Short mmCIF file of C-alpha atoms and ligand atoms in Angstrom, two decimals:
data_model
loop_
_atom_site.label_atom_id
_atom_site.label_comp_id
_atom_site.label_asym_id
_atom_site.label_seq_id
_atom_site.Cartn_x
_atom_site.Cartn_y
_atom_site.Cartn_z
CA MET A 1417 249.80 152.33 -57.42
CA ASN A 1418 250.39 154.90 -54.66
CA THR A 1419 253.14 157.48 -54.94
CA CYS A 1420 254.95 159.28 -52.13
CA LEU A 1421 253.45 162.60 -51.03
CA ILE A 1422 256.99 163.96 -50.62
CA CYS A 1423 259.19 162.60 -53.43
CA GLN A 1424 256.68 160.97 -55.82
CA SER A 1425 258.44 157.57 -55.70
CA LYS A 1426 256.41 154.39 -55.52
CA ILE A 1427 255.44 153.59 -51.90
CA SER A 1428 254.95 150.20 -50.22
CA PRO A 1429 251.83 149.60 -48.10
CA PHE A 1430 252.79 147.55 -45.01
CA LEU A 1431 249.77 147.68 -42.71
CA SER A 1432 246.07 147.93 -43.45
CA PHE A 1433 243.43 148.41 -40.75
CA GLY A 1434 240.49 148.10 -43.14
CA LYS A 1435 237.59 150.55 -43.02
CA MET A 1436 237.96 153.15 -40.28
CA PRO A 1437 235.83 156.10 -39.15
CA LEU A 1438 237.15 159.61 -38.43
CA ALA A 1439 239.26 159.44 -35.25
CA ASN A 1440 237.62 162.55 -33.80
CA GLY A 1441 234.20 161.88 -35.32
CA PHE A 1442 232.26 161.53 -32.04
CA LEU A 1443 228.61 161.33 -32.98
CA ASN A 1444 224.95 161.29 -31.96
CA PRO A 1445 222.72 158.24 -32.68
CA SER A 1446 220.93 160.19 -35.44
CA ASP A 1447 224.25 160.25 -37.35
CA PHE A 1448 225.09 156.53 -37.05
CA SER A 1449 223.60 155.55 -40.40
CA SER A 1450 225.49 158.22 -42.36
CA GLU A 1451 228.85 157.73 -40.64
CA TYR A 1452 231.88 158.21 -42.92
CA PHE A 1453 234.49 155.44 -43.34
CA PHE A 1454 237.75 155.25 -45.31
CA ASN A 1455 240.58 152.70 -45.83
CA LEU A 1456 243.29 153.18 -43.22
CA THR A 1457 246.55 151.95 -44.76
CA VAL A 1458 250.14 152.90 -43.89
CA CYS A 1459 252.94 152.95 -46.45
CA PHE A 1460 256.72 153.36 -46.50
CA CYS A 1461 258.75 155.24 -49.09
CA ASN A 1462 262.10 153.62 -49.70
CA THR A 1463 263.48 156.76 -51.37
CA CYS A 1464 262.85 159.51 -48.79
CA ASN A 1465 262.01 157.20 -45.81
CA MET A 1466 258.66 158.92 -45.20
CA VAL A 1467 255.98 156.77 -43.56
CA GLN A 1468 252.56 157.97 -44.65
CA LEU A 1469 248.91 157.09 -45.17
CA GLY A 1470 247.85 155.47 -48.42
CA GLU A 1471 244.39 157.07 -48.48
CA LEU A 1472 243.71 160.62 -47.30
CA VAL A 1473 240.57 162.15 -45.85
CA ASP A 1474 239.32 165.57 -46.99
CA ARG A 1475 240.60 168.16 -44.46
CA ASN A 1476 237.17 169.77 -44.13
CA LYS A 1477 235.79 166.50 -42.75
CA MET A 1478 238.40 166.56 -39.97
CA PHE A 1479 239.02 170.22 -39.07
CA HIS A 1480 235.89 172.31 -38.72
CA GLU A 1481 233.77 174.14 -36.19
CA ASN A 1482 233.10 171.04 -34.10
CA TYR A 1483 236.68 169.83 -33.77
CA ALA A 1484 236.76 167.58 -30.70
CA PHE A 1485 240.39 168.03 -29.57
CA TYR A 1486 241.03 170.91 -27.16
CA SER A 1487 244.75 171.17 -26.34
CA SER A 1488 244.29 172.53 -22.82
CA THR A 1489 242.62 169.34 -21.48
CA SER A 1490 246.04 168.18 -20.26
CA ALA A 1491 247.72 170.09 -17.42
CA PHE A 1492 251.06 168.44 -18.28
CA MET A 1493 250.82 169.60 -21.91
CA SER A 1494 250.07 173.14 -20.67
CA GLU A 1495 253.27 172.97 -18.65
CA HIS A 1496 255.17 171.54 -21.65
CA PHE A 1497 254.13 174.47 -23.87
CA LYS A 1498 254.84 177.01 -21.11
CA ASN A 1499 258.38 175.62 -20.87
CA ALA A 1500 258.74 175.64 -24.67
CA SER A 1501 257.66 179.30 -24.86
CA GLU A 1502 260.06 180.34 -22.10
CA THR A 1503 263.01 178.57 -23.76
CA ILE A 1504 262.19 180.18 -27.10
CA ILE A 1505 261.95 183.66 -25.58
CA THR A 1506 265.21 183.30 -23.64
CA ASP A 1507 267.23 181.59 -26.37
CA TYR A 1508 266.03 183.37 -29.49
CA LEU A 1509 263.90 186.47 -28.88
CA ASN A 1510 265.43 188.47 -26.04
CA ASN A 1511 267.80 190.36 -28.34
CA VAL A 1512 265.38 190.78 -31.25
CA THR A 1513 263.69 194.15 -31.78
CA ASP A 1514 259.92 193.76 -32.12
CA PRO A 1515 259.90 189.95 -32.38
CA PHE A 1516 257.10 188.24 -34.29
CA VAL A 1517 255.99 184.65 -33.56
CA ILE A 1518 253.65 182.54 -35.69
CA GLU A 1519 252.06 179.29 -34.59
CA ILE A 1520 250.57 176.90 -37.14
CA GLY A 1521 247.68 174.91 -35.60
CA SER A 1522 247.41 177.03 -32.45
CA ASN A 1523 244.21 175.32 -31.25
CA ASP A 1524 242.86 176.91 -28.04
CA GLY A 1525 245.97 179.05 -27.51
CA ILE A 1526 247.81 176.70 -25.13
CA PHE A 1527 251.23 177.92 -26.46
CA LEU A 1528 250.59 181.43 -27.77
CA LYS A 1529 249.03 182.67 -24.53
CA HIS A 1530 252.57 182.94 -23.16
CA PHE A 1531 253.40 185.42 -25.94
CA SER A 1532 250.15 187.40 -25.84
CA GLY A 1533 250.58 187.64 -22.04
CA ARG A 1534 254.01 189.25 -22.58
CA LYS A 1535 252.67 191.51 -25.35
CA ILE A 1536 254.95 189.81 -27.92
CA ARG A 1537 253.66 190.18 -31.49
CA HIS A 1538 252.12 186.85 -32.47
CA LEU A 1539 249.70 185.19 -34.87
CA GLY A 1540 247.96 181.82 -34.53
CA ILE A 1541 246.69 180.01 -37.62
CA GLU A 1542 243.90 177.63 -36.63
CA PRO A 1543 241.29 176.36 -39.12
CA SER A 1544 239.04 174.63 -36.56
CA LYS A 1545 236.74 177.51 -35.70
CA ASN A 1546 235.51 176.35 -32.28
CA VAL A 1547 238.99 175.98 -30.77
CA ALA A 1548 240.21 179.15 -32.55
CA ARG A 1549 237.33 181.01 -30.88
CA VAL A 1550 238.55 179.98 -27.42
CA ALA A 1551 241.96 181.47 -28.24
CA LYS A 1552 240.48 184.66 -29.70
CA ASN A 1553 238.29 185.12 -26.61
CA ASN A 1554 241.47 184.96 -24.54
CA GLY A 1555 243.05 187.81 -26.50
CA ILE A 1556 245.24 185.69 -28.79
CA ASN A 1557 245.54 187.04 -32.33
CA THR A 1558 244.19 184.13 -34.39
CA LEU A 1559 243.40 183.63 -38.06
CA SER A 1560 240.92 180.81 -38.67
CA GLU A 1561 242.36 179.43 -41.91
CA PHE A 1562 244.39 176.46 -43.16
CA PHE A 1563 248.05 177.43 -43.46
CA ASP A 1564 249.59 176.97 -46.91
CA GLU A 1565 251.76 178.85 -49.37
CA LYS A 1566 248.92 181.13 -50.50
CA LEU A 1567 248.10 182.18 -46.95
CA SER A 1568 251.78 182.79 -46.17
CA LYS A 1569 251.90 185.52 -48.84
CA GLN A 1570 248.98 187.34 -47.17
CA ILE A 1571 250.63 186.99 -43.75
CA VAL A 1572 253.97 188.42 -44.90
CA LYS A 1573 252.19 191.31 -46.61
CA LYS A 1574 250.24 192.20 -43.48
CA TYR A 1575 252.70 191.40 -40.66
CA GLY A 1576 256.17 190.98 -42.19
CA LYS A 1577 258.43 187.95 -41.69
CA ALA A 1578 258.48 185.83 -38.53
CA HIS A 1579 261.45 185.29 -36.22
CA ILE A 1580 259.93 182.08 -34.91
CA ILE A 1581 257.40 179.80 -36.55
CA PHE A 1582 256.22 177.13 -34.11
CA SER A 1583 253.99 174.14 -34.65
CA ALA A 1584 253.21 171.14 -32.42
CA ASN A 1585 251.34 168.03 -33.48
CA VAL A 1586 250.21 169.73 -36.68
CA MET A 1587 252.78 169.19 -39.45
CA CYS A 1588 252.08 165.45 -39.44
CA HIS A 1589 248.41 166.35 -40.10
CA ILE A 1590 249.09 168.14 -43.40
CA PRO A 1591 249.44 166.07 -46.60
CA TYR A 1592 250.01 169.15 -48.83
CA MET A 1593 253.40 169.47 -47.18
CA HIS A 1594 255.22 171.12 -50.10
CA SER A 1595 252.82 174.06 -50.08
CA VAL A 1596 253.21 174.40 -46.30
CA ILE A 1597 257.02 174.27 -46.39
CA ASP A 1598 257.14 176.74 -49.31
CA GLY A 1599 254.95 179.03 -47.19
CA ILE A 1600 257.25 178.62 -44.20
CA LYS A 1601 260.34 179.34 -46.34
CA GLN A 1602 258.75 182.60 -47.53
CA THR A 1603 257.53 183.65 -44.07
CA LEU A 1604 260.69 182.90 -42.07
CA ALA A 1605 263.10 185.83 -41.44
CA PRO A 1606 266.70 185.23 -42.71
CA ASN A 1607 267.90 184.20 -39.23
CA GLY A 1608 264.55 182.85 -38.09
CA LEU A 1609 263.78 179.35 -36.85
CA PHE A 1610 260.92 177.05 -37.68
CA ILE A 1611 260.48 174.83 -34.61
CA PHE A 1612 258.05 171.95 -34.74
CA GLU A 1613 257.36 168.72 -32.89
CA ASP A 1614 255.37 165.62 -33.70
CA PRO A 1615 255.09 162.01 -32.49
CA TYR A 1616 258.37 160.31 -33.42
CA LEU A 1617 258.39 157.29 -35.74
CA GLY A 1618 261.20 155.71 -33.69
CA ASP A 1619 258.98 155.69 -30.59
CA ILE A 1620 255.91 154.43 -32.48
CA VAL A 1621 257.89 151.47 -33.83
CA GLU A 1622 259.68 150.73 -30.57
CA LYS A 1623 256.50 150.90 -28.44
CA THR A 1624 254.17 149.34 -31.03
CA SER A 1625 251.95 152.38 -30.43
CA TYR A 1626 249.90 151.74 -33.55
CA ASP A 1627 247.06 153.85 -32.15
CA GLN A 1628 248.99 156.91 -33.44
CA ILE A 1629 247.85 155.79 -36.89
CA TYR A 1630 244.57 157.43 -37.90
CA ASP A 1631 243.05 159.76 -40.51
CA GLU A 1632 244.51 163.02 -39.14
CA HIS A 1633 248.08 161.71 -39.03
CA ALA A 1634 249.06 161.72 -42.71
CA PHE A 1635 252.78 161.33 -41.80
CA TYR A 1636 254.97 159.55 -39.21
CA PHE A 1637 258.22 161.54 -39.20
CA SER A 1638 261.83 160.62 -38.59
CA VAL A 1639 264.87 162.93 -38.63
CA SER A 1640 265.93 161.30 -41.86
CA SER A 1641 262.61 161.89 -43.69
CA ILE A 1642 262.38 165.46 -42.37
CA SER A 1643 265.96 166.20 -43.51
CA TYR A 1644 265.06 164.97 -47.01
CA LEU A 1645 261.90 167.10 -47.10
CA MET A 1646 263.61 170.27 -45.85
CA GLY A 1647 266.47 169.79 -48.32
CA MET A 1648 263.93 169.92 -51.18
CA HIS A 1649 263.05 173.48 -50.04
CA ASP A 1650 266.53 174.85 -49.39
CA LEU A 1651 265.97 174.57 -45.65
CA GLU A 1652 268.06 172.65 -43.14
CA VAL A 1653 267.48 170.71 -39.91
CA VAL A 1654 269.91 172.40 -37.49
CA ASN A 1655 268.94 170.68 -34.24
CA VAL A 1656 266.67 167.91 -32.95
CA GLN A 1657 265.55 167.06 -29.41
CA ARG A 1658 263.47 164.14 -28.20
CA GLN A 1659 260.43 165.15 -26.15
CA ASN A 1660 258.73 163.10 -23.47
CA VAL A 1661 255.17 163.92 -24.62
CA HIS A 1662 252.50 162.10 -26.61
CA GLY A 1663 254.30 158.81 -26.13
CA GLY A 1664 257.62 160.14 -27.47
CA SER A 1665 257.98 163.09 -29.83
CA MET A 1666 260.78 164.81 -31.72
CA ARG A 1667 261.30 168.57 -31.82
CA TYR A 1668 262.95 169.74 -35.06
CA TYR A 1669 264.70 173.11 -35.49
CA ILE A 1670 264.72 174.25 -39.12
CA ALA A 1671 266.65 177.21 -40.57
CA HIS A 1672 267.39 178.59 -44.04
CA LYS A 1673 270.20 176.57 -45.63
CA ASN A 1674 273.65 177.64 -44.34
CA ALA A 1675 272.14 180.25 -42.00
CA MET A 1676 273.06 178.35 -38.80
CA THR A 1677 275.52 175.77 -37.52
CA VAL A 1678 274.14 172.24 -37.57
CA SER A 1679 274.20 170.58 -34.13
CA PRO A 1680 275.76 167.09 -33.84
CA SER A 1681 272.34 165.95 -32.54
CA VAL A 1682 271.12 165.79 -36.16
CA ILE A 1683 273.91 163.51 -37.39
CA ASN A 1684 273.61 161.40 -34.24
CA MET A 1685 269.86 160.87 -34.68
CA VAL A 1686 270.22 159.97 -38.36
CA ALA A 1687 272.85 157.38 -37.34
CA TYR A 1688 270.52 156.10 -34.58
CA GLU A 1689 267.70 155.72 -37.12
CA LYS A 1690 269.96 153.72 -39.42
CA LYS A 1691 270.87 151.47 -36.51
CA LYS A 1692 267.17 151.01 -35.74
CA ARG A 1693 266.59 150.28 -39.44
CA LEU A 1694 263.93 152.98 -39.82
CA ASP A 1695 265.01 153.12 -43.47
CA GLU A 1696 264.02 149.51 -44.23
CA LEU A 1697 260.62 148.12 -45.19
CA SER A 1698 261.28 144.94 -43.17
CA THR A 1699 261.22 147.03 -39.94
CA PHE A 1700 257.65 148.03 -40.69
CA GLU A 1701 256.67 144.48 -41.66
CA ASP A 1702 257.93 143.38 -38.22
CA PHE A 1703 255.95 146.23 -36.69
CA LYS A 1704 252.84 144.89 -38.41
CA SER A 1705 253.33 141.46 -36.78
CA ARG A 1706 253.62 143.08 -33.34
CA VAL A 1707 250.44 145.10 -34.01
CA ASN A 1708 248.53 141.88 -34.79
CA GLU A 1709 249.87 140.24 -31.64
CA SER A 1710 248.95 143.27 -29.51
CA LYS A 1711 245.39 143.17 -30.85
CA LYS A 1712 245.04 139.45 -30.00
CA GLN A 1713 246.30 139.99 -26.45
CA LEU A 1714 244.06 142.96 -25.75
CA VAL A 1715 240.94 141.20 -27.02
CA ARG A 1716 241.87 138.06 -25.05
CA LEU A 1717 242.23 140.08 -21.83
CA LEU A 1718 238.93 141.93 -22.30
CA ILE A 1719 237.08 138.67 -22.99
CA LYS A 1720 238.68 137.07 -19.93
CA LEU A 1721 237.54 139.95 -17.71
CA LYS A 1722 234.03 139.84 -19.16
CA ASP A 1723 233.81 136.07 -18.58
CA ARG A 1724 234.78 136.70 -14.97
CA GLY A 1725 231.92 139.19 -14.70
CA GLU A 1726 234.22 142.23 -14.41
CA GLU A 1727 233.02 145.44 -16.06
CA VAL A 1728 235.66 147.40 -17.99
CA ILE A 1729 235.47 151.08 -18.95
CA GLY A 1730 237.80 153.38 -20.91
CA TYR A 1731 239.70 156.45 -19.69
CA GLY A 1732 240.16 159.25 -22.27
CA ALA A 1733 238.18 159.29 -25.52
CA THR A 1734 241.36 159.99 -27.47
CA SER A 1735 241.65 160.03 -31.26
CA LYS A 1736 244.01 157.11 -30.74
CA SER A 1737 241.24 155.06 -29.09
CA THR A 1738 239.31 155.07 -32.38
CA THR A 1739 242.04 152.98 -34.03
CA ILE A 1740 242.21 150.53 -31.11
CA LEU A 1741 238.45 150.09 -30.73
CA ASN A 1742 237.72 149.62 -34.42
CA TYR A 1743 240.76 147.52 -35.29
CA CYS A 1744 240.20 145.24 -32.26
CA ASN A 1745 236.43 145.30 -32.79
CA ILE A 1746 235.76 146.28 -29.17
CA SER A 1747 232.04 146.92 -28.78
CA PRO A 1748 230.01 148.19 -25.77
CA LYS A 1749 229.70 144.49 -24.78
CA LEU A 1750 233.40 144.48 -23.86
CA LEU A 1751 233.78 148.13 -22.81
CA SER A 1752 230.71 149.77 -21.26
CA TYR A 1753 231.66 153.43 -21.68
CA ILE A 1754 234.59 155.85 -21.91
CA CYS A 1755 234.95 158.80 -19.57
CA ASP A 1756 236.49 162.07 -20.73
CA THR A 1757 236.83 165.67 -19.55
CA THR A 1758 236.08 167.34 -22.92
CA PRO A 1759 232.54 168.84 -22.92
CA ILE A 1760 232.04 168.46 -26.71
CA LYS A 1761 232.63 164.65 -26.48
CA ILE A 1762 230.40 163.95 -23.47
CA ASN A 1763 227.06 162.19 -24.16
CA LYS A 1764 228.15 161.40 -27.71
CA TYR A 1765 229.27 157.99 -29.01
CA SER A 1766 232.71 156.81 -30.10
CA PRO A 1767 233.40 156.72 -33.86
CA GLY A 1768 232.63 153.35 -35.46
CA MET A 1769 232.02 151.20 -32.38
CA HIS A 1770 229.49 153.61 -30.82
CA ILE A 1771 230.62 153.26 -27.22
CA PRO A 1772 228.98 155.92 -24.98
CA ILE A 1773 231.22 158.79 -23.86
CA ARG A 1774 230.45 159.88 -20.32
CA SER A 1775 231.60 162.71 -18.13
CA TYR A 1776 234.73 162.33 -16.02
CA LYS A 1777 232.49 162.79 -12.95
CA GLU A 1778 231.08 159.30 -13.59
CA PHE A 1779 234.56 157.84 -13.32
CA SER A 1780 235.14 159.56 -9.97
CA LYS A 1781 231.86 158.13 -8.65
CA SER A 1782 232.18 154.63 -10.13
CA THR A 1783 233.44 151.53 -8.31
CA ILE A 1784 234.62 149.81 -11.48
CA LYS A 1785 238.05 148.28 -10.95
CA HIS A 1786 239.32 147.73 -14.51
CA VAL A 1787 239.95 150.75 -16.69
CA LEU A 1788 241.49 150.68 -20.15
CA LEU A 1789 243.77 153.70 -20.39
CA PHE A 1790 243.37 155.18 -23.86
CA ALA A 1791 245.17 158.38 -22.81
CA TRP A 1792 248.31 156.34 -21.99
CA ASN A 1793 250.46 159.18 -23.32
CA HIS A 1794 249.30 161.22 -20.30
CA LYS A 1795 249.86 158.41 -17.82
CA GLU A 1796 252.16 160.37 -15.47
CA GLU A 1797 249.50 163.06 -15.12
CA ILE A 1798 246.68 160.53 -14.76
CA LEU A 1799 248.42 158.24 -12.25
CA LEU A 1800 249.06 161.29 -10.09
CA LYS A 1801 245.44 162.41 -10.38
CA GLU A 1802 243.94 158.97 -9.77
CA LYS A 1803 245.78 158.01 -6.58
CA ASN A 1804 242.48 157.18 -4.84
CA PHE A 1805 241.33 154.89 -7.64
CA LEU A 1806 244.62 152.98 -7.41
CA ALA A 1807 244.63 152.96 -3.60
CA ASN A 1808 241.14 151.42 -3.68
CA GLY A 1809 242.32 148.51 -5.81
CA GLY A 1810 241.61 150.05 -9.22
CA LYS A 1811 243.76 148.89 -12.13
CA PHE A 1812 244.69 150.63 -15.35
CA ILE A 1813 245.12 148.37 -18.37
CA THR A 1814 247.53 149.57 -21.04
CA TYR A 1815 248.53 148.21 -24.45
CA VAL A 1816 251.71 150.29 -24.86
CA PRO A 1817 254.34 148.95 -25.21
CA THR A 1818 252.56 145.64 -24.46
CA VAL A 1819 249.17 144.62 -23.07
CA SER A 1820 249.54 144.71 -19.27
CA PHE A 1821 248.34 146.27 -16.04
CA LEU A 1822 250.04 149.58 -15.31
CA LEU A 1823 252.27 149.59 -12.27
CA LYS A 1824 251.84 152.64 -10.06
N1 LIG B 3078 249.13 172.49 -31.48
C1 LIG B 3078 248.10 171.91 -30.67
C2 LIG B 3078 246.98 171.29 -31.50
C3 LIG B 3078 247.30 170.01 -32.20
S1 LIG B 3078 245.86 169.27 -32.96
C4 LIG B 3078 248.66 170.91 -29.70
O1 LIG B 3078 249.78 170.44 -29.84
O2 LIG B 3078 247.94 170.55 -28.77
C5 LIG B 3078 246.10 169.64 -34.67
C6 LIG B 3078 245.62 171.04 -35.00
O3 LIG B 3078 246.06 171.36 -36.33
C7 LIG B 3078 244.10 171.20 -35.01
O4 LIG B 3078 243.74 172.21 -34.13
C8 LIG B 3078 243.78 171.50 -36.49
O5 LIG B 3078 242.66 172.34 -36.65
C9 LIG B 3078 245.08 172.15 -36.96
N2 LIG B 3078 245.35 172.13 -38.43
C10 LIG B 3078 245.08 171.16 -39.32
N3 LIG B 3078 245.49 171.53 -40.56
C11 LIG B 3078 246.04 172.76 -40.45
C12 LIG B 3078 246.62 173.69 -41.36
N4 LIG B 3078 246.74 173.44 -42.65
N5 LIG B 3078 247.07 174.88 -40.88
C13 LIG B 3078 246.97 175.17 -39.56
N6 LIG B 3078 246.42 174.33 -38.65
C14 LIG B 3078 245.97 173.14 -39.08
P1 LIG B 3079 245.29 163.09 -26.34
O1 LIG B 3079 245.88 161.80 -25.95
O2 LIG B 3079 246.02 164.29 -25.88
O3 LIG B 3079 245.19 163.25 -27.88
P2 LIG B 3079 244.48 162.49 -29.06
O4 LIG B 3079 243.02 162.75 -29.01
O5 LIG B 3079 245.10 163.20 -30.21
O6 LIG B 3079 244.82 161.04 -29.02
O7 LIG B 3079 243.77 163.15 -25.84
C1 LIG B 3079 243.50 163.23 -24.52
C2 LIG B 3079 242.04 162.95 -24.30
O8 LIG B 3079 241.92 162.44 -22.97
C3 LIG B 3079 241.17 164.19 -24.37
O9 LIG B 3079 239.90 163.85 -24.91
C4 LIG B 3079 241.01 164.59 -22.91
C5 LIG B 3079 241.13 163.30 -22.18
N1 LIG B 3079 241.73 163.39 -20.85
C6 LIG B 3079 240.95 163.10 -19.74
O10 LIG B 3079 239.75 162.79 -19.87
N2 LIG B 3079 241.52 163.20 -18.50
C7 LIG B 3079 242.81 163.56 -18.32
O11 LIG B 3079 243.31 163.62 -17.18
C8 LIG B 3079 243.62 163.84 -19.48
C9 LIG B 3079 245.05 164.21 -19.33
C10 LIG B 3079 243.03 163.74 -20.73
#
């Protein structure tokens, strides 16, 4: 029987996708026969409200020197992190002598470059060596290690405590959460803030965006589950703000207990989550039914288009697409190829279903009219970029919140 990674209570599995490959495991044909698969199952803990995976994948299989996700592939995300850095500097660092900022999971430096550019003392922790190298080459002080409590001791010894610890789309990737939060507690200055953001459980449930569920996402956070976790470490959620990125995210502001005033936003969001029944197993059982229905509709649409002789391709070889393709059993017969801008993915094959990944240039040249938008979380950016495709009668198919054609 599985126990909760946070509070050790018994957890209830509510959705199983069966055997799944690594979401970012893009591969060459020579690696098809040795491809790794694991059981993708999601569970709910009725004690601390944490939604989490039932089976975990070894971190070294996911984060290494060929990590396929480069943060700076989205211009909108670059703007998002620029805005975040400017708010942090204005609100929290302007009156601090010799401020020190740490980022956990700093990837290619999309956020920290705004601190290195201003000569603000900073440190990025990024275990995936290829993306860390990009940051280092751009002058960003980066340590290529996994953050945990042990590493935090070395950091404090060498650099002192941090005024800001920032992390985006990383905390939900780390199952050994108690070690990480202990490390943060020890590294954070007495009046410091730990600010992090991750896809929000409330949005995932509301939009049936089940493609957020894959190996790297060990957790699906809510304000309620994060409050429970922080309380176990004598830390406190002092503010929360919804973010319009990655299909709906939550930014959490964490301080040492009783160090700061708690904003009403925290109490309001916990009340909202109760109203949305994010603390009840039945909510996730309903979610499961909608996931099944979404799968049926997507497969039905793709078969209909194929029967009509229409070719369909994918846009954005996202990690999320791995869940959709494998769960819906979409093979190259239904989806010819996926185009993407990330050099390391191009000319490889998608995990599990082995759909070819082609360069974005092929999309610009193609006359294909039906495109399945896997990078739906970047749709504002993509709709703006692909005005010509739309003007020429091209159609984006989405499956979030329901299977439909995207309106311009
Ligand atoms: N912050 C970036 C990258 C998110 S992708 C953004 O929002 O775009 C998740 C990143 O977390 C990867 O770069 C991965 O290498 C990193 N990561 C995974 N486990 C980690 C750990 N224990 N400590 C620090 N980074 C970690
Ligand atoms: P993203 O949705 O950010 O994350 P994840 O992999 O975690 O699901 O991935 C975006 C992918 O889409 C990435 O491989 C780059 C690609 N992409 C494009 O090809 N064109 C674009 O205009 C954008 C914004 C992304």
